[in-house]
Coordinates of C-alpha atoms in Angstrom, one line a residue:
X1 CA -15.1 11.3 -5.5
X2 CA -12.6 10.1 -7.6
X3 CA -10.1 12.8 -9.5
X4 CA -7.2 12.3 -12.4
X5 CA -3.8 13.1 -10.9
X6 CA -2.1 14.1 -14.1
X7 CA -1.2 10.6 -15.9
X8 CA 2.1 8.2 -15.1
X9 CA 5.0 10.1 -13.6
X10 CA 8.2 9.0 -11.7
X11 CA 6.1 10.3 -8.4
X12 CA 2.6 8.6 -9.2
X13 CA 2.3 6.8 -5.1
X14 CA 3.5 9.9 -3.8
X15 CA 1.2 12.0 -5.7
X16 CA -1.8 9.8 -5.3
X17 CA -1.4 9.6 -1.9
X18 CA -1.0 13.6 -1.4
X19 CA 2.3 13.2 0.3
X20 CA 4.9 16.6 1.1
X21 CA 8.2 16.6 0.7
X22 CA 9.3 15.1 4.6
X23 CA 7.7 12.9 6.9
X24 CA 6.5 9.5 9.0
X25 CA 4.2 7.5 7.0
X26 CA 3.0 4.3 9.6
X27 CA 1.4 1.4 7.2
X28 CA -1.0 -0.8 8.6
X29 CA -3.3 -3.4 7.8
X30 CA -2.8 -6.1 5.3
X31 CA -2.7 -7.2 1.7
X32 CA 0.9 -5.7 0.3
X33 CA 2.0 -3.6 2.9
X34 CA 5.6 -4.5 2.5
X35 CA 5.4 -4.1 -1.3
X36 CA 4.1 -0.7 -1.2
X37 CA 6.3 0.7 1.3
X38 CA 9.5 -0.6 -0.9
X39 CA 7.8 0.6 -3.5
X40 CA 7.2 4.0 -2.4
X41 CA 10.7 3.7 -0.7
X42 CA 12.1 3.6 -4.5
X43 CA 10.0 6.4 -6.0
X44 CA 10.6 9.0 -2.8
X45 CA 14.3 8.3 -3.5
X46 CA 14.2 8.1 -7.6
X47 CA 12.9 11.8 -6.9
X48 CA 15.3 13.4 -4.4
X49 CA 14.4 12.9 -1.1
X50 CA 16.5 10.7 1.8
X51 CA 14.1 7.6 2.6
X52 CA 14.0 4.8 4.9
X53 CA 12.1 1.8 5.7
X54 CA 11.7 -0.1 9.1
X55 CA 8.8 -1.8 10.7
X56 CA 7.7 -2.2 14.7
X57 CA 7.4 -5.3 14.2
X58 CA 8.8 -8.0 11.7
X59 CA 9.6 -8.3 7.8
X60 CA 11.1 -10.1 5.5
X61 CA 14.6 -9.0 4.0
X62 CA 14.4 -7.1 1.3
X63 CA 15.8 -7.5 -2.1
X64 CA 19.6 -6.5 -2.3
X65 CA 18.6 -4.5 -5.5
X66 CA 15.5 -2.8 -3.5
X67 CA 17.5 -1.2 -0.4
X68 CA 20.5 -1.4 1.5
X69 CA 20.1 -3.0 4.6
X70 CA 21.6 -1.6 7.7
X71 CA 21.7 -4.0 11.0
X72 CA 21.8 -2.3 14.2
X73 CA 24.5 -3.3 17.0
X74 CA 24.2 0.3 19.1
X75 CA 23.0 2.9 18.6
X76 CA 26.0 5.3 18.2
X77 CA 27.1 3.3 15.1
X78 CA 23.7 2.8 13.9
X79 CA 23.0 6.6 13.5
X80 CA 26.5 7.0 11.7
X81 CA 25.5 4.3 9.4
X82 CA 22.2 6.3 8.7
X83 CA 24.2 9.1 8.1
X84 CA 26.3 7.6 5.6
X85 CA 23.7 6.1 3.7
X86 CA 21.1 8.8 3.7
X87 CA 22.5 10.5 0.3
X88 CA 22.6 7.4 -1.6
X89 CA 20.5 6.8 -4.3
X90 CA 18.7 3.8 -2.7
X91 CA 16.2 4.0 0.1
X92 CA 17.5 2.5 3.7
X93 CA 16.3 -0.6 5.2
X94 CA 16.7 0.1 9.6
X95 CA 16.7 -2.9 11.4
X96 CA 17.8 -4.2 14.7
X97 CA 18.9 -8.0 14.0
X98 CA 17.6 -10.9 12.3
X99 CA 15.0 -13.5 14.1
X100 CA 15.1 -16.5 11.4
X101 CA 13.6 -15.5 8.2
X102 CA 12.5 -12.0 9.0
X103 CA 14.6 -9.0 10.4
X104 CA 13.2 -7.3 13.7
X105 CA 12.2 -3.7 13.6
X106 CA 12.4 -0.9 15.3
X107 CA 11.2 0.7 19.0
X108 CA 8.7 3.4 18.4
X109 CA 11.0 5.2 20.9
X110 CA 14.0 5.2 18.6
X111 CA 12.2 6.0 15.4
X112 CA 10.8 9.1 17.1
X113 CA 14.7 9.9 18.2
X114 CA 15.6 9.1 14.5
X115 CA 12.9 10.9 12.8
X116 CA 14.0 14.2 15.0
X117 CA 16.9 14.3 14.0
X118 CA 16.3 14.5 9.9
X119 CA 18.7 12.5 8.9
X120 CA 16.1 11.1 6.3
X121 CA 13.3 13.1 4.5
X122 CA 10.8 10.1 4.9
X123 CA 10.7 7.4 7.3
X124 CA 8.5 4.6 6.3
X125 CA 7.1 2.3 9.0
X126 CA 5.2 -0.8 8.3
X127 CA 4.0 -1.0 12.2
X128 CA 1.3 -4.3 11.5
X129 CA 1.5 -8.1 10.7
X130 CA -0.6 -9.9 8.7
X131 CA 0.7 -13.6 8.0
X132 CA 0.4 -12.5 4.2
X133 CA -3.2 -12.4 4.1
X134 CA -5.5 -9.7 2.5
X135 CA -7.2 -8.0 5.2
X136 CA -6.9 -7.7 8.9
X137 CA -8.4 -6.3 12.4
X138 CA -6.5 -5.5 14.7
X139 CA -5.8 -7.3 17.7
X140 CA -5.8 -5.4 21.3
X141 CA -2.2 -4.6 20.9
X142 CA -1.7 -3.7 17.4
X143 CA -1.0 -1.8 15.6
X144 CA 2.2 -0.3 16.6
X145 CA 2.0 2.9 14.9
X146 CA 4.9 5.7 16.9
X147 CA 3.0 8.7 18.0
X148 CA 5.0 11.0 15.8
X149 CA 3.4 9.9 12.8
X150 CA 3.0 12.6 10.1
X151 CA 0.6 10.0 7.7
X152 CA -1.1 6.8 8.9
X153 CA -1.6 4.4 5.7
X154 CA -4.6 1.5 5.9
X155 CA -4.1 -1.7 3.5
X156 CA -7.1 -3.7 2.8
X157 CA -6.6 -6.4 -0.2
X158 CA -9.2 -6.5 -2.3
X159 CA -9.1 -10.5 -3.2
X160 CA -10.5 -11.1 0.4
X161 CA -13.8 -9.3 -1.0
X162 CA -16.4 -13.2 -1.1
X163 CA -13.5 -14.8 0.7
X164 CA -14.9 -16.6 3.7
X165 CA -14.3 -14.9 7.2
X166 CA -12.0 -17.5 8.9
X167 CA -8.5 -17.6 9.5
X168 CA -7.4 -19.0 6.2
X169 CA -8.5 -15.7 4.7
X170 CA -8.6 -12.9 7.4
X171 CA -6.5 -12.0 10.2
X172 CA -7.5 -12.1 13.4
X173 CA -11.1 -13.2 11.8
X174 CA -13.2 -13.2 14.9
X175 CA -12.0 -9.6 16.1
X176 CA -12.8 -8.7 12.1
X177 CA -16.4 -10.8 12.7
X178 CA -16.7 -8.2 16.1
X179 CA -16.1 -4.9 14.4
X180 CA -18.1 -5.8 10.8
X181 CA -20.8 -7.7 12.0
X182 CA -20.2 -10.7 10.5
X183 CA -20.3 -14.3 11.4
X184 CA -17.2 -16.0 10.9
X185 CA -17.7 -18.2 7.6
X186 CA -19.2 -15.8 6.2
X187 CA -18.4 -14.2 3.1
X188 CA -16.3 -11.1 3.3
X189 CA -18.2 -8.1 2.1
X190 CA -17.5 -4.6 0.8
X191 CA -19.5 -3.1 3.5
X192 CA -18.3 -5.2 6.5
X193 CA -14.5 -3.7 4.7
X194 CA -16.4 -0.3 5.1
X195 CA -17.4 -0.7 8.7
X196 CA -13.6 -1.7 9.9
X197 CA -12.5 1.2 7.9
X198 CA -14.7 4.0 10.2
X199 CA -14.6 2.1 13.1
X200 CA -12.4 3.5 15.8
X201 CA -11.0 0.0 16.7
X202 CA -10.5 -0.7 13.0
X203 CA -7.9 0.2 10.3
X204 CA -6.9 3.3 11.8
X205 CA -6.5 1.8 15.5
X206 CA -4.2 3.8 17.3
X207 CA -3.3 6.3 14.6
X208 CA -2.4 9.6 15.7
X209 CA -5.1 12.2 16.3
X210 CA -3.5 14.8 13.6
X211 CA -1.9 12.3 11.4
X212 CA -3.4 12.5 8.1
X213 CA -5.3 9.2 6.7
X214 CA -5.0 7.5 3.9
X215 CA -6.5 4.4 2.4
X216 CA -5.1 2.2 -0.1
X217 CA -7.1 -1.0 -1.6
X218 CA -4.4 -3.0 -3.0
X219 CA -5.3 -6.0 -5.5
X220 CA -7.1 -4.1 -7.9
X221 CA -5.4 -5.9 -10.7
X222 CA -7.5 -9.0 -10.1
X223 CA -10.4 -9.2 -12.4
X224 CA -13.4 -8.0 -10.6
X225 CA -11.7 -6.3 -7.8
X226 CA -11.3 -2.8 -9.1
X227 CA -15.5 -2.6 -9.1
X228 CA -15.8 -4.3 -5.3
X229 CA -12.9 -1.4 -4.6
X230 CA -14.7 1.5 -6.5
X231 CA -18.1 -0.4 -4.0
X232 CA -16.8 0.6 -1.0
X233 CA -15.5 3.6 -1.6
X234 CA -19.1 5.1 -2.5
X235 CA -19.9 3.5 0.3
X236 CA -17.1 5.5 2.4
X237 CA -18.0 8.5 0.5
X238 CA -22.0 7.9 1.6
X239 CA -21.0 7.7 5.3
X240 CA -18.9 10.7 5.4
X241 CA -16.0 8.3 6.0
X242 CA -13.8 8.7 3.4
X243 CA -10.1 9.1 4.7
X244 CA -8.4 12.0 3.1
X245 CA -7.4 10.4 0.2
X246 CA -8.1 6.8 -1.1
X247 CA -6.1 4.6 -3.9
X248 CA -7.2 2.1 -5.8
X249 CA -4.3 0.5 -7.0
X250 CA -2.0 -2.6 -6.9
X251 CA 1.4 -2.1 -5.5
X252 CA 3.0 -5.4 -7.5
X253 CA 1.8 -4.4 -11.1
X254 CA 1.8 -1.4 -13.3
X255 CA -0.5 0.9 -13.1
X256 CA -0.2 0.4 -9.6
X257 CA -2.2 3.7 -9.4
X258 CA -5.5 3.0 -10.6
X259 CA -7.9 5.6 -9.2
X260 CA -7.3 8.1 -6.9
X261 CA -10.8 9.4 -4.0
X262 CA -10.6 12.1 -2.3

């Protein structure tokens, strides 16, 4: 049910989201994934702790005021530049090189390496690609979460809710048809969003067994979408489903903690 966390603060994600002082946060699904985690990237750092961001897969550059963006050549010098930069007060942005317009992330087997050696306090992962559109499944090989994921985070946007189910508006729209039991053309509904949420080939695809799961429905801004978000979380809460904790919220625009489920 949903609970008050105390008002605005400096630490309002990280609060709503029940996060402790270290660890691995993977971010998956779609609908503002790359907004949040800079987002969160900023707060974690505004309060203390050593934070960086990276993806499995690929993002756009940041902003030069959001980050500072560190470009691997090897690995020896990469780790002295994470060094260096782990006390400053911006959050890192770890990336191997740049493919065109976007920078490519990570191997899962080097972020484990990295996060082993503490260097930073939080590691923030967006390990899913969505083509900028508000909700996803996942296809057979995504996502790429590493396995030594503390916290697995699930986007779902909520202005895909009466969107039709095709490729326009969903990603991967016929796996999402699959899992929710939709036809494709269909309008997305808050329970098909409830069914990929508890289904094991869903949002949390490939999340660790002990990594803690959160849920946050982005978008809530829009008029309307705050009830279709409050809609399925019942719904979650109904089924027993509900991850540990759920946000409604909207990562681009203040308050971007609306409600917080648990």
């Amino acid at each position: 049910m949903p609970f008050d966390i105390g008002g605005v603060s400096s630490s309002v994600m990280s609060r709503a989201l029940d996060l402790p002082g270290t660890g691995l946060l993977a971010i998956v699904g779609a609908g503002g994934k790359t907004s949040l985690m800079f987002r969160l990237a900023t707060e974690l750092t505004a309060g203390g702790a050593r934070v960086a961001c990276t993806t499995t897969t690929r993002i756009f550059p940041p902003a030069p005021d959001q980050v500072r963006l560190i470009l691997g050549e090897d690995n020896s010098r990469f780790l002295e530049e994470c060094r260096e930069t782990a006390n400053q007060s911006r959050p890192a942005c770890l990336a191997w090189a740049e493919e065109g317009a976007k920078l490519r992330g990570l191997t899962t087997g080097f972020i484990h390496d990295l996060y082993r050696m503490r260097i930073f306090d939080w590691i923030l992962v967006e390990a899913d690609g969505a083509r900028r559109l508000p909700i996803k499944a996942p296809a057979d090989h995504e996502p790429v979460i590493p396995a030594c994921s503390t916290h697995v985070l699930a986007v779902a946007g909520l202005t895909a809710i009466g969107a039709p189910l095709d490729e326009q508006h969903v990603c991967r729209s016929e796996r999402y048809a699959k899992l929710s039991g939709l036809a494709l053309d269909d309008p997305v509904t808050s329970a098909s969003v409830v069914r990929l949420c508890a289904h094991p080939k869903g949002m949390f695809k490939c999340a660790p067994a002990e990594a803690v799961r959160l849920l946050w429905l982005n978008q809530a801004d829009v008029p309307g979408a705050f009830e279709r978000g409050r809609e399925i979380l019942r719904l979650l809460c109904e089924e027993g489903s509900l991850p540990h904790r759920a946000v409604l919220g909207a990562a681009d625009h203040p308050p971007c903690v609306q409600e917080v489920w648990s």
